[in-house]
Structure formats: structure tokens, C-alpha cells
């Protein structure tokens, strides 16, 4: 079968080559070079270029109309509407330039298609003209840049500094959220505290105690295995593991000691959940962390995106304007959900790293959060 | 290089393999780049099949990928590997080395009137280092854990930790070694180009009489010399982090149940270093293409290029600005929002010199006598893609808008059109136009037209709809879009994209056939088939070492005296002295 395909391809190539030879030889007989561009070629290709411009512009318009409903999901945040306005103005601007320059390019190609013997106009420069098309784009860009920076600064530095504090924590290949609890202050965290239920490495006294208890249990188990086994190689490995555990134990104690009592207290009422709930109309500050590699928290409906960088803290502040229930109704889709997805290449399951986001009324939100157990409670 | 640098005995090895002749080295670069381009293109078609029909199995995938695509269904890690190597090959091996390597080598000595490059030996070394790095990159495809898979930007920690993705094992090591060698090759080449253009111009060839091609290649080489070493720095630090337990980019990492012993580094540092090369790289790819088309459009419009000085000015402006815009790739990296504002400002400024270039091309066509050679067709295509892609750059360069389209298909559409297509079209235009100079034969015109039309339709059909996908929020580098109900109704667009990509991809075989057929069987070329003014067309059709049999011609005029009033022909080569009373430009 494969052999047959290869044979067919070879045959096709040889055939085309032979046909070309025939053309070339017949051209030689008529004493003309078949590769010279003739008036006929210029005419034909010029017309094709003009036709292409219609196809190109036409299909751009057709795609834009046909796919209009798919574009830019409804903006469900306060700044999202401003971003969409900026987007609309930018798109109109580039759309106008596109619809002028592309047809002109192809129309000139068609209009001035070569004719043997005609002489082109010697026209090397025109300072005035060049000045105009330097200054006009410059002015248009001044508008775009000013407006863009205005919107950008509004998003990055909101006037109101009061936000609900939520941590969004990324790892291969899922998301976790941490709420700050009644004090609205997130406790400190460190990857070296991660263990058992404390999947985010929150530093608190109870978290330390639980972690130490785990480590001690592991050490005890290793010691027992060493006592029961006579395999010297395996035992040497176990000794090494114990040394590692002892070091971790020290680190955990040190981390707790280095944390101020206030910070330890802040961590006490933190709540760790696998779903992101947000009250509508309230300003929320998402604080991003990653435990392994760079991820990016992308929430297309809210026009929110920020990278989660291991070893660093990043954040994004916004106000949701629509509840999930309202969106279900508006989109006429009972299955509608807001989502947070990973938008920075992060490995095999990158394409499925997501978290459900629920926007609800303040009452619903308060009810939901009061039903969640604090980390301290789950540790005890 | 002196005039007595005449003929010496050459055997097969010194003539075709370890050649120090710039014309032969140019052809070596081109053929290597064509091979790499077909490999890179095949990869893109493979992953387009996967993303358009994620549930289907394709036997062709199993044929080429074997165990990585059991029953023709691709493994997610291999999808990412293909995306990564496709990007690496296309950006560096095809559009950097292939484009600059081929045409800088071929045209610099010929157009400035030099016997050869300033250092023929370094030129040869440059090619062979490029060859070695290509081979290493291809070898990495056969590593058991797969080639590098962290995206062509290889952001750490993903690229630093084999625990995170299997491609970050040996595959990534080979990638890093290959790229280091590549940068050495590219730097040697660029230095050679700069020195040659500055020192070896023939009598009368003032900088103000250089063809725009030369200006573009010169500035490209300068950008390359200034920015590529920064990539080496970034890569070296990454090698240290991977192999010597340093923490330049890594900190607080817990992976595979183990806390790694890295503290204090930041991946954002890598992003800065990478994009300090990465953004100028866009212009390293684009400027040569613009340079080639400037020449081709002027010649085939039978008109001087409009605004010669403005064109040089905009090349210099773009080059300068290209160094102060890199962080527009990092608006959502977590860097200071103040920097986001600064980089939005500098980024959008690039639109001004770019607009000047586009308008000048269009005005060059105006009232011309256009000769639609295949090269001219591709050049017009380039102007079109340059405008289209440039315009969407205004969206991405605006930090507030970038938040929502960052890393979506909008970006993929944008850079493939503005940098990928423009550069590829420029490269095709260059090959069709200078083929007679390379091989002394002509390429077939009809196949050229067919190639052009299928390519532009396939290419626009592939990349234009991607903008709509991006606006709908579809992230790039997803192995499958089935995990999110909100992307379900984008399936049709994805299928259209893949079908167009296949059409455009198959069309390249027409070019491949035309190229190799014409090398051996194409009709013999005349000395100046396009009636062009530049010096390369004063050399004999059959290549000789040293380029001109006698003295190097002297230059008396700028290269764009097409259809000059008062002249008999519609072109006056640069080596024709001014007539009495004739005004120089």
C-alpha cells in the first residue's frame, strides 16, 4: 500500500516535469521564453488581484457578521465594559484603515498592471505626502495610547482600596481558592508547609502542629522498618529519608517561629475550597500563587487574566456585575457557568486545568461561606 | 578582497561542501532552510489535525509519530512538543537563518560590489554551525522522552523541570545546546555582514546609494548582534539552573510531592531576558523580507521606490524601537503595572514607521507599469499581510486590551500573519526573483502563479479566522478544546482553519517541485532578466569566484533610476555614469 502511494507520487512528479518540458520546448520553437511576463499575464494576474481584494474584504465582513455572536463573551465585570469600549473603538479604527488600505493596494495593482511599452511615472518622493502619513497615524495613536493608558491605570490601580481578599492557588493541573475569613486578611503561606489537608501551605500554629505530627509519624514508621529489615541498602535509603524528614521538621518549626503572631492569627480563620464563589457587585482582590510552574488564571467573562508565578505574588482586582443565575437567563443556557482556566502552557493536562466560578448575591455568598469549614477546624 | 583573488583549483568538497564562496553558502543556507521548513510545516499540519478533530484517529499520525500517537491519536505531551519545535524551527531555523543566511550571503557582496564576504572562512563556519545546530535540533525529535515541549519561549520552571513535563529532560538539553550553537552561528554571520557592508563597498557606493535591501540586511545584522547574545545569557542561566543547582529562575517549588532546593530566583527575569531578544527577533525576521520586497516592488513597478530616505528612516526607527518594547509580551506576567503603561506607549509608536513603510509601498505601485512576476505577486502579498497583521498589533500592544486576548488564538493569528506570512512571502519573492542569480536558470512562471494563489488563500484562510477564535477566548496550546462547553461552538472555525492549512501546506510542494526542477531543467537565464538596476545583474550568469571577471564596476547613481525622464530605457543600472546635465537623485 505504502509502496503504491510512493510510486503514484513519483509518477505524478515525473508527469508534471514532462509536461513542463513540452511547454518549454514549444516555447523555444516559437522563439519565446515561456517565463517572460507578457501583457496577457499582467492583465490576468491584475484582474485576479482585484478579484482577490473583493473575496478578501467580502469574507472578512462575512466572517465578522456570521461569527458575531461567538466573539467576546458578555462582559460581566465593571472594568470589562470599559475594556470592551476600548476594544470597540480600536477595532473600528483598525477596521477603517484595513478597509481602505487593502482595497487600495489591490486596486492599484490592477489599475497599473503592466502594458508593454508604457512608461511608469518617475515619482520618487513627496515630502508633504510623507509628512501627512507620518502625522495622521501619530495623532490617531495618541488618542489610542491615551485612552488605553487611562483604562489600564483604572484597572490596575482602582480608587477603592477595599476588596474581599481571596487567594487563587495553581498547581499542575488544578486550582484551589482560599478565603480570608471574617478578618479579611489572608495568613502567610509557604510551599514547605504543604502537607496533608493543608494543601496550600498556610502557616498557622495548628497547621504546624499537624505537620509535625505527620512528620513524626513518618519518622517513627521509617525507624520501625529499619529495625525490622536487614537489607542494608534499603536501610541506608531509609536513613536518608529520615534525615530529610528531620530537616523538614526543622523548617516547619522555623517557619512558624518566623511568622508574627498577628499573621498566625490571620491564618486561623482561612477557608480552603475547590470552587470560587464571588458576591456580585463587590470588589474582590484575587491573589495568585503557584507551587510548581507558571500558570495563568484566565477568566474570559470578567476580562481578567494574570500569571501565577512560583516564588512570587501577583494579583488582580475587579468587580463582578452579573450573577451566574442572571447569566443563565440572559444567555438562555441553563448550563452556563463562569470559568477560570489555565492560559499558560503547563503540561499534559493544561487543556483541562479549570475551576468553576460562581457569582451570586451577597446573601447567597454569605450563606455559602458560613457553611465552609475553616482550615483550623479541618486540621483539628 | 583583492582583484588577484582569482581562480584556484577546486574539488567537489571545497566547491560544494566546505565552500567559502558566498554564493554557494547562500544556496546551502537556502536548501537547509527549505528542508527545515517542510519539517516545521508537517508538524503544524499534524497538530492542526489533532486540534480540529480531537476525537478522531488519523493513521498518518501513527505513521510519523509511532508510539506517540497510538491509533492515530496524539499524546498531549507530543502535541505540546510539536507546537514547541514547530515554533523553534520556523522562527529561528527558517526565518532567521534561512532568510538572512540565504539572502544576506547572496546579495551583500553582489549588490555592494565586493568580491566576497569580508571573511569567507567565518562565513563557512557560520553555515556549518547552523547545520550542526539544525542536526542537533532534529536529533532531539528522536529522544525517548520527546523533544522540548515548553513552548518555543521555553519559560522556566516548566523548561527546567523534567518532573513537570517529560520534554524538559534530554530533549530540552539538546534544544539548549542547539540554540546556543545557533546563536554563535548567527552572531558570526551578522558580524560578517556588518563588516562587509561597512568596508567593502565599491567605489561610488555611498551609504546613501545602497539598495534598500542592503539597508535592511545591515540593520538586521546590527539588531542580531545586539540582541542574540542576550538569548545566550538567558539560556546559559537556564542551563545552570537545570544542571548546577543554581536558582536564577526558580524559587519555592513543590513538585512530585517534593520541595525542590531552589530559593530566590524569578521566572520573570527569564521572561525579560528572553523577550529582550524575542521582540527584536520579530524584526530580524521581518526587515530582510521588507528589504527584498522593496527591491522587487520597485523593479517590477518600473518606478523608483517611493520615499527612499523615509524608508531608511523607518527601518532605523523600527530597529531602535524594537529594543524598547519587549515587555509588551509580559503585560500579565505580574510585572509592575507602571511598566505596562510605558511599554504600551513605546509599542504603539512602532505603528508610525510601519505605517510609513506600508504607504510608501502602495505609492510605489501608483502609476507604475507593474510586471506581475511571481516575485512581484508575493511582494504584493507581503504588503497585504504586513498591513493586516500590523493592525491587529494595535490591539495586542494595548495593555488593557491584551489582558483578555493574551495567549489566545488572537495572538497566534496576529504573529503568524505579520511575522510568519510576511517573512515567508518575502522569502518566496526573493527566491523567485534571485533564482536566476543563484542557479543561472529561470523558475517556471505558471507554477509560480499557482503557488502564490494557493498560498495566499490557504494562509489567510488559516490565520485570519484565528482572530475570531481568540476574541471568543480560546487559549492557544490547548491539546483539545473539548473540556470547556463554552468552546463547543468554535469547532467549525477550527475545522476551516485546518482545511485551509492543509491546502496551503500542499501548495508548498508545487514550490518544492518548481525549485528542484528548475535547478536542473529550467530554461537558461539571461544576464539581467528583470531589467534591474542593481549591481548583482552585472555579473556573469555562470558563477565565478570573485563575482566579476574584470574590475569591480564603479557606481554613479542610486539604484532606483527606473523610468527616468529623458532616458531611452526604463532602467539605468547603477554602474552607468550620469549623462551630461543629468541630475543625480
mmCIF file of C-alpha atoms in Angstrom, chain A residues 6 17 47 70 127 157 211 229 245 261 325 338 340 377:
data_model
loop_
_atom_site.group_PDB
_atom_site.id
_atom_site.type_symbol
_atom_site.label_atom_id
_atom_site.label_comp_id
_atom_site.label_asym_id
_atom_site.label_seq_id
_atom_site.Cartn_x
_atom_site.Cartn_y
_atom_site.Cartn_z
ATOM 1 C CA UNK A 6 5.070 6.404 -3.200
ATOM 2 C CA UNK A 17 8.072 17.524 -15.210
ATOM 3 C CA UNK A 47 -7.626 41.058 -12.537
ATOM 4 C CA UNK A 70 -19.258 33.998 19.260
ATOM 5 C CA UNK A 127 7.705 65.495 1.428
ATOM 6 C CA UNK A 157 -4.998 50.972 40.426
ATOM 7 C CA UNK A 211 2.555 18.876 60.033
ATOM 8 C CA UNK A 229 14.651 -5.116 57.905
ATOM 9 C CA UNK A 245 12.257 14.459 57.352
ATOM 10 C CA UNK A 261 1.581 36.333 65.993
ATOM 11 C CA UNK A 325 -28.177 32.807 37.600
ATOM 12 C CA UNK A 338 -18.309 31.207 34.664
ATOM 13 C CA UNK A 340 -11.334 30.143 35.359
ATOM 14 C CA UNK A 377 -11.263 23.379 62.116
#
